[in-house]
Amino acid sequence: MSQQRNSNLYSIIVPTYNERLNIALIVYLVFKHIPDINFEIIIVDDGSPDGTQDIVKQLQKVYGDDRILLRPRPKKLGLGTAYIHGLKHASGNFVIIMDADLSHHPKYLPQFIKKQMETGASIVTGTRYVTGGGVHGWTLMRKLTSRGANVLAHTLLWPGVSDLTGSFRLYKKSVLEDIISSCVSKGYVFQMEMIVRASRKGYHIEEVPITFVDRVYGSSKLGGSEIVEYLKGLVYLLVTT
Amino acid sequence: MKHILKILTFLVAITAIWISLLQTAMIPQSYTWLLPLYLIITLGCYGLLMVGVGLMQFPTCPQEAVLLQQDVIEAKEFLKHKGVDVGPD
């Protein structure tokens, strides 16, 4: 099978906060898995006290500061604005967003890119909830909550994607710019809002199964306040999209 | 506002059908009065069923944690060699 030269440039935006080890591992894995792709990694660090930015500078010495862009902010300012900030510095015609805690594995990047090239989709989103995907590190209670939340969201919103809160996605840059300007939510509701608005606007969305290994240390909490936020987010999306 | 309009239209349509059923009395009225309740209960049961089925079929990937650990070791070795501080072993 002939390898077509992919002349696209992919800007990978990774927001970080206290990820001095994980960011190095991610950078290594990205270079390992997409060696023949034109890409840049834009690290938006929110003033991490653990020295994440020092590590990024060391990585720049290894990989080049044209491939690894450090675009920090003074303090924690939220995920949505981190993407907007990263977008300002993105030169690519495609943007990939991913988490910095290794729950999103760079080994799926070739599949995202391939899916987009095959289908011409505006957005390719990773889904943990279909065959071929999966989650590791969740308790039964966590899975129950996730499944319940998913059924509720699907019943209310008819979103057209199987994983609403996932944040491992590939966007055409113009599409991301279009959607992000109309989103106002915070946290994971923000991810939901992005994909629902994209669906409503009629953008072509494709899915790729991904596996998600929840962080081993200090696993993501899901308490009462998160559930309330989620329900509020659902109602907001129900009424405004 | 389009999605909520779709839902509201659907609810209005169902309500109209329900009212017309009450008026024409094709089905005994005592039964018709309870129809909305039956619908809600059915919806609830369906939702619970979907949650249960989804929970049973929840895809897991324990082998991925192992693979990840291998990747971490490989990455740490390479980066240490290149002078990046990857912390104590």
Tab-separated table of C-alpha atoms in Angstrom:
chain	number	residue	atom	x	y	z
A	1	MET	CA	0.000	0.000	0.000
A	2	SER	CA	1.568	3.298	-1.007
A	3	GLN	CA	2.162	5.826	1.750
A	4	GLN	CA	0.730	9.126	0.666
A	5	ARG	CA	2.690	12.073	1.903
A	6	ASN	CA	0.543	13.789	4.503
A	7	SER	CA	1.210	17.481	4.034
A	8	ASN	CA	-1.080	18.597	6.830
A	9	LEU	CA	0.292	20.166	9.976
A	10	TYR	CA	-1.200	18.935	13.234
A	11	SER	CA	-1.073	21.181	16.290
A	12	ILE	CA	-1.364	19.093	19.452
A	13	ILE	CA	-2.553	21.205	22.364
A	14	VAL	CA	-1.831	19.790	25.816
A	15	PRO	CA	-2.968	21.843	28.817
A	16	THR	CA	-0.858	20.998	31.860
A	17	TYR	CA	-0.899	21.608	35.579
A	18	ASN	CA	1.656	19.806	37.735
A	19	GLU	CA	2.528	17.183	35.136
A	20	ARG	CA	6.320	17.354	35.146
A	21	LEU	CA	6.782	13.628	34.610
A	22	ASN	CA	3.757	12.894	32.452
A	23	ILE	CA	4.449	15.668	29.961
A	24	ALA	CA	7.883	14.225	29.241
A	25	LEU	CA	6.422	10.753	28.766
A	26	ILE	CA	3.717	12.061	26.483
A	27	VAL	CA	6.161	13.979	24.318
A	28	TYR	CA	8.303	10.856	23.945
A	29	LEU	CA	5.286	8.745	23.009
A	30	VAL	CA	3.973	11.275	20.492
A	31	PHE	CA	7.305	11.323	18.679
A	32	LYS	CA	7.390	7.544	18.834
A	33	HIS	CA	3.955	6.996	17.300
A	34	ILE	CA	3.716	9.653	14.585
A	35	PRO	CA	7.283	10.033	13.337
A	36	ASP	CA	6.274	10.732	9.736
A	37	ILE	CA	3.628	13.338	10.472
A	38	ASN	CA	4.173	17.113	10.520
A	39	PHE	CA	3.163	18.193	13.991
A	40	GLU	CA	3.857	20.601	16.804
A	41	ILE	CA	3.071	20.138	20.485
A	42	ILE	CA	1.733	23.248	22.208
A	43	ILE	CA	1.999	22.977	25.963
A	44	VAL	CA	-0.232	25.402	27.842
A	45	ASP	CA	0.989	25.279	31.400
A	46	ASP	CA	-0.929	27.198	34.049
A	47	GLY	CA	1.991	28.190	36.232
A	48	SER	CA	2.662	24.729	37.663
A	49	PRO	CA	4.532	24.926	40.961
A	50	ASP	CA	6.178	21.525	40.377
A	51	GLY	CA	8.507	22.761	37.641
A	52	THR	CA	6.623	21.386	34.633
A	53	GLN	CA	7.880	24.286	32.539
A	54	ASP	CA	11.522	23.456	33.342
A	55	ILE	CA	10.955	19.947	32.060
A	56	VAL	CA	9.369	21.323	28.896
A	57	LYS	CA	12.454	23.447	28.311
A	58	GLN	CA	14.611	20.326	28.681
A	59	LEU	CA	12.378	18.572	26.166
A	60	GLN	CA	12.798	21.481	23.778
A	61	LYS	CA	16.555	20.906	23.880
A	62	VAL	CA	16.016	17.289	22.866
A	63	TYR	CA	13.283	17.679	20.278
A	64	GLY	CA	13.586	21.299	19.130
A	65	ASP	CA	11.631	24.368	20.101
A	66	ASP	CA	9.967	24.388	16.698
A	67	ARG	CA	8.282	21.084	17.541
A	68	ILE	CA	7.585	21.802	21.211
A	69	LEU	CA	6.017	25.147	21.963
A	70	LEU	CA	5.736	26.290	25.545
A	71	ARG	CA	2.962	28.841	25.869
A	72	PRO	CA	2.356	29.200	29.603
A	73	ARG	CA	-0.139	31.221	31.596
A	74	PRO	CA	0.382	32.742	35.030
A	75	LYS	CA	-2.099	30.575	36.937
A	76	LYS	CA	-4.947	28.065	36.669
A	77	LEU	CA	-7.392	29.709	34.317
A	78	GLY	CA	-9.530	26.822	33.130
A	79	LEU	CA	-9.556	24.306	30.334
A	80	GLY	CA	-11.621	26.183	27.770
A	81	THR	CA	-9.408	29.230	27.868
A	82	ALA	CA	-6.353	26.961	27.766
A	83	TYR	CA	-7.512	25.638	24.403
A	84	ILE	CA	-8.250	29.146	23.153
A	85	HIS	CA	-4.795	30.232	24.274
A	86	GLY	CA	-3.207	27.241	22.557
A	87	LEU	CA	-5.210	27.895	19.395
A	88	LYS	CA	-3.738	31.375	19.118
A	89	HIS	CA	-0.291	29.808	18.769
A	90	ALA	CA	-1.294	26.913	16.557
A	91	SER	CA	0.062	26.947	13.022
A	92	GLY	CA	-1.517	23.691	11.926
A	93	ASN	CA	-4.632	23.192	9.849
A	94	PHE	CA	-5.653	20.477	12.293
A	95	VAL	CA	-5.752	20.649	16.067
A	96	ILE	CA	-5.589	17.689	18.430
A	97	ILE	CA	-6.496	18.089	22.062
A	98	MET	CA	-5.480	15.589	24.686
A	99	ASP	CA	-4.999	15.299	28.438
A	100	ALA	CA	-1.579	15.437	30.006
A	101	ASP	CA	-2.030	12.685	32.568
A	102	LEU	CA	-1.398	9.738	30.221
A	103	SER	CA	-5.059	8.677	30.262
A	104	HIS	CA	-4.947	9.523	26.553
A	105	HIS	CA	-2.305	7.416	24.865
A	106	PRO	CA	-0.519	8.905	21.853
A	107	LYS	CA	-0.594	5.505	20.168
A	108	TYR	CA	-4.099	6.383	18.958
A	109	LEU	CA	-2.926	9.463	17.085
A	110	PRO	CA	-2.287	7.578	13.814
A	111	GLN	CA	-5.844	6.223	13.961
A	112	PHE	CA	-7.335	9.653	14.506
A	113	ILE	CA	-5.382	11.047	11.572
A	114	LYS	CA	-6.196	8.105	9.326
A	115	LYS	CA	-9.895	8.256	10.145
A	116	GLN	CA	-10.011	11.935	9.304
A	117	MET	CA	-8.196	11.470	6.009
A	118	GLU	CA	-10.426	8.570	5.016
A	119	THR	CA	-13.705	10.267	5.814
A	120	GLY	CA	-12.923	13.953	5.476
A	121	ALA	CA	-14.539	14.468	8.877
A	122	SER	CA	-14.428	17.832	10.617
A	123	ILE	CA	-14.008	16.196	14.012
A	124	VAL	CA	-12.698	12.798	15.086
A	125	THR	CA	-13.459	12.035	18.704
A	126	GLY	CA	-12.131	9.200	20.830
A	127	THR	CA	-14.752	7.017	22.472
A	128	ARG	CA	-14.153	4.776	25.457
A	129	TYR	CA	-17.553	3.137	25.402
A	130	VAL	CA	-17.571	1.021	22.252
A	131	THR	CA	-15.998	-2.315	21.408
A	132	GLY	CA	-12.312	-1.802	20.895
A	133	GLY	CA	-12.305	0.959	23.450
A	134	GLY	CA	-12.402	0.665	27.195
A	135	VAL	CA	-11.584	2.032	30.582
A	136	HIS	CA	-9.216	0.704	33.226
A	137	GLY	CA	-9.055	1.795	36.823
A	138	TRP	CA	-12.701	2.599	37.496
A	139	THR	CA	-14.647	1.144	40.413
A	140	LEU	CA	-18.065	-0.373	39.828
A	141	MET	CA	-19.671	2.740	41.307
A	142	ARG	CA	-17.753	4.957	38.914
A	143	LYS	CA	-18.806	2.844	35.944
A	144	LEU	CA	-22.410	2.958	37.115
A	145	THR	CA	-22.341	6.727	37.394
A	146	SER	CA	-20.719	7.030	34.003
A	147	ARG	CA	-23.240	4.733	32.368
A	148	GLY	CA	-26.186	6.446	34.067
A	149	ALA	CA	-24.894	9.837	33.011
A	150	ASN	CA	-24.465	8.612	29.454
A	151	VAL	CA	-27.993	7.187	29.190
A	152	LEU	CA	-29.448	10.397	30.608
A	153	ALA	CA	-27.440	12.575	28.252
A	154	HIS	CA	-28.363	10.462	25.239
A	155	THR	CA	-32.060	10.493	26.133
A	156	LEU	CA	-32.115	14.249	26.564
A	157	LEU	CA	-29.681	15.475	23.963
A	158	TRP	CA	-29.544	12.906	21.120
A	159	PRO	CA	-25.915	13.939	20.600
A	160	GLY	CA	-24.835	11.589	17.828
A	161	VAL	CA	-21.649	10.465	19.599
A	162	SER	CA	-21.181	7.681	22.109
A	163	ASP	CA	-18.705	9.416	24.448
A	164	LEU	CA	-19.796	12.930	25.336
A	165	THR	CA	-17.287	13.866	27.994
A	166	GLY	CA	-14.206	12.560	26.234
A	167	SER	CA	-11.456	15.072	25.569
A	168	PHE	CA	-9.223	13.204	23.147
A	169	ARG	CA	-10.209	14.784	19.857
A	170	LEU	CA	-8.978	15.884	16.459
A	171	TYR	CA	-10.545	18.987	14.958
A	172	LYS	CA	-10.135	20.878	11.737
A	173	LYS	CA	-8.708	24.102	13.053
A	174	SER	CA	-11.434	26.269	11.508
A	175	VAL	CA	-14.111	24.050	13.043
A	176	LEU	CA	-12.584	24.238	16.510
A	177	GLU	CA	-12.339	28.009	16.270
A	178	ASP	CA	-15.967	28.191	15.216
A	179	ILE	CA	-17.330	26.031	18.033
A	180	ILE	CA	-15.116	27.210	20.843
A	181	SER	CA	-16.287	30.783	20.423
A	182	SER	CA	-19.849	29.761	21.293
A	183	CYS	CA	-19.047	27.564	24.324
A	184	VAL	CA	-19.240	28.941	27.837
A	185	SER	CA	-19.226	25.907	30.148
A	186	LYS	CA	-16.399	24.783	32.380
A	187	GLY	CA	-14.654	21.473	32.952
A	188	TYR	CA	-16.029	18.332	31.374
A	189	VAL	CA	-19.374	19.997	30.639
A	190	PHE	CA	-17.286	22.143	28.317
A	191	GLN	CA	-16.258	19.004	26.400
A	192	MET	CA	-19.899	18.003	26.171
A	193	GLU	CA	-20.924	21.434	25.007
A	194	MET	CA	-18.269	21.389	22.281
A	195	ILE	CA	-19.372	18.110	20.773
A	196	VAL	CA	-23.105	18.809	21.100
A	197	ARG	CA	-22.776	22.218	19.452
A	198	ALA	CA	-20.698	20.655	16.697
A	199	SER	CA	-23.372	18.037	16.179
A	200	ARG	CA	-26.117	20.661	16.058
A	201	LYS	CA	-24.178	22.692	13.522
A	202	GLY	CA	-24.072	19.653	11.286
A	203	TYR	CA	-20.320	19.067	11.343
A	204	HIS	CA	-19.203	15.617	10.197
A	205	ILE	CA	-18.074	13.781	13.327
A	206	GLU	CA	-16.379	10.381	13.344
A	207	GLU	CA	-15.372	8.214	16.299
A	208	VAL	CA	-12.311	6.116	17.066
A	209	PRO	CA	-12.310	3.562	19.932
A	210	ILE	CA	-9.713	4.447	22.534
A	211	THR	CA	-8.610	2.889	25.776
A	212	PHE	CA	-8.444	5.079	28.822
A	213	VAL	CA	-6.267	4.211	31.789
A	214	ASP	CA	-7.314	6.418	34.672
A	215	ARG	CA	-4.442	7.961	36.549
A	216	VAL	CA	-3.093	5.507	39.066
A	217	TYR	CA	-2.236	8.127	41.657
A	218	GLY	CA	-5.102	10.168	43.064
A	219	SER	CA	-7.792	8.848	40.733
A	220	SER	CA	-10.277	11.403	39.455
A	221	LYS	CA	-12.898	12.085	42.069
A	222	LEU	CA	-16.574	12.021	41.254
A	223	GLY	CA	-18.496	13.399	44.194
A	224	GLY	CA	-21.892	14.917	44.750
A	225	SER	CA	-20.899	18.354	43.535
A	226	GLU	CA	-19.637	16.930	40.218
A	227	ILE	CA	-22.956	15.182	39.714
A	228	VAL	CA	-24.877	18.385	40.393
A	229	GLU	CA	-22.637	20.261	37.960
A	230	TYR	CA	-23.249	17.584	35.372
A	231	LEU	CA	-27.027	17.759	35.729
A	232	LYS	CA	-26.955	21.539	35.549
A	233	GLY	CA	-24.810	21.232	32.444
A	234	LEU	CA	-27.260	18.829	30.834
A	235	VAL	CA	-30.186	21.150	31.418
A	236	TYR	CA	-28.177	24.076	30.081
A	237	LEU	CA	-27.295	22.123	26.947
A	238	LEU	CA	-30.857	20.893	26.577
A	239	VAL	CA	-32.189	24.410	26.521
A	240	THR	CA	-29.490	26.291	24.625
A	241	THR	CA	-28.340	23.926	21.863
B	1	MET	CA	-33.151	26.455	20.761
B	2	LYS	CA	-33.854	23.908	18.067
B	3	HIS	CA	-33.402	20.711	20.061
B	4	ILE	CA	-35.696	21.746	22.869
B	5	LEU	CA	-38.292	22.721	20.258
B	6	LYS	CA	-38.115	19.217	18.815
B	7	ILE	CA	-38.736	17.745	22.234
B	8	LEU	CA	-41.560	20.164	23.036
B	9	THR	CA	-43.220	19.469	19.683
B	10	PHE	CA	-43.019	15.760	20.415
B	11	LEU	CA	-44.561	16.265	23.872
B	12	VAL	CA	-47.330	18.460	22.467
B	13	ALA	CA	-48.092	15.823	19.822
B	14	ILE	CA	-48.306	13.063	22.418
B	15	THR	CA	-50.533	15.225	24.630
B	16	ALA	CA	-52.818	15.934	21.678
B	17	ILE	CA	-53.118	12.215	20.941
B	18	TRP	CA	-53.852	11.551	24.627
B	19	ILE	CA	-56.559	14.226	24.785
B	20	SER	CA	-58.181	12.949	21.603
B	21	LEU	CA	-58.175	9.438	23.030
B	22	LEU	CA	-59.952	10.780	26.111
B	23	GLN	CA	-62.536	12.575	24.020
B	24	THR	CA	-63.350	9.825	21.525
B	25	ALA	CA	-63.314	7.186	24.240
B	26	MET	CA	-62.178	4.440	21.871
B	27	ILE	CA	-60.306	3.086	24.830
B	28	PRO	CA	-62.124	3.060	28.213
B	29	GLN	CA	-61.509	6.421	29.908
B	30	SER	CA	-60.269	4.958	33.161
B	31	TYR	CA	-57.501	3.296	31.213
B	32	THR	CA	-56.667	6.369	29.148
B	33	TRP	CA	-56.177	8.514	32.254
B	34	LEU	CA	-53.419	6.192	33.350
B	35	LEU	CA	-51.609	6.118	30.004
B	36	PRO	CA	-49.158	8.933	30.818
B	37	LEU	CA	-48.206	7.120	34.009
B	38	TYR	CA	-47.618	3.892	32.095
B	39	LEU	CA	-45.503	5.794	29.612
B	40	ILE	CA	-43.318	7.323	32.306
B	41	ILE	CA	-42.893	3.990	34.046
B	42	THR	CA	-41.982	2.300	30.770
B	43	LEU	CA	-39.491	5.032	30.014
B	44	GLY	CA	-37.984	4.649	33.464
B	45	CYS	CA	-37.703	0.882	33.113
B	46	TYR	CA	-36.129	1.257	29.698
B	47	GLY	CA	-33.605	3.707	31.094
B	48	LEU	CA	-32.707	1.376	33.947
B	49	LEU	CA	-32.389	-1.491	31.501
B	50	MET	CA	-30.006	0.514	29.304
B	51	VAL	CA	-27.928	1.421	32.341
B	52	GLY	CA	-27.815	-2.206	33.489
B	53	VAL	CA	-26.951	-3.603	30.079
B	54	GLY	CA	-24.346	-0.932	29.545
B	55	LEU	CA	-22.816	-1.665	32.916
B	56	MET	CA	-22.576	-5.378	32.161
B	57	GLN	CA	-21.061	-4.732	28.772
B	58	PHE	CA	-18.781	-1.928	29.984
B	59	PRO	CA	-15.584	-2.367	28.017
B	60	THR	CA	-12.519	-2.732	30.208
B	61	CYS	CA	-8.889	-2.998	29.262
B	62	PRO	CA	-6.689	-4.268	32.099
B	63	GLN	CA	-3.925	-5.154	29.661
B	64	GLU	CA	-3.618	-1.473	28.779
B	65	ALA	CA	-2.348	-0.637	32.239
B	66	VAL	CA	0.449	-3.161	31.761
B	67	LEU	CA	1.302	-1.799	28.320
B	68	LEU	CA	1.298	1.703	29.721
B	69	GLN	CA	3.764	0.753	32.433
B	70	GLN	CA	6.054	-0.686	29.768
B	71	ASP	CA	5.773	2.527	27.775
B	72	VAL	CA	6.619	4.543	30.876
B	73	ILE	CA	9.783	2.510	31.468
B	74	GLU	CA	10.836	2.813	27.838
B	75	ALA	CA	10.190	6.558	27.827
B	76	LYS	CA	12.043	7.165	31.093
B	77	GLU	CA	15.106	5.315	29.827
B	78	PHE	CA	15.274	7.287	26.607
B	79	LEU	CA	14.671	10.641	28.252
B	80	LYS	CA	17.159	10.076	31.066
B	81	HIS	CA	19.735	9.235	28.429
B	82	LYS	CA	18.972	12.541	26.719
B	83	GLY	CA	19.302	14.589	29.879
B	84	VAL	CA	15.660	15.144	30.765
B	85	ASP	CA	14.925	14.931	34.472
B	86	VAL	CA	12.455	12.085	34.867
B	87	GLY	CA	12.793	11.790	38.601
B	88	PRO	CA	13.889	8.892	40.799
B	89	ASP	CA	13.178	5.332	39.664
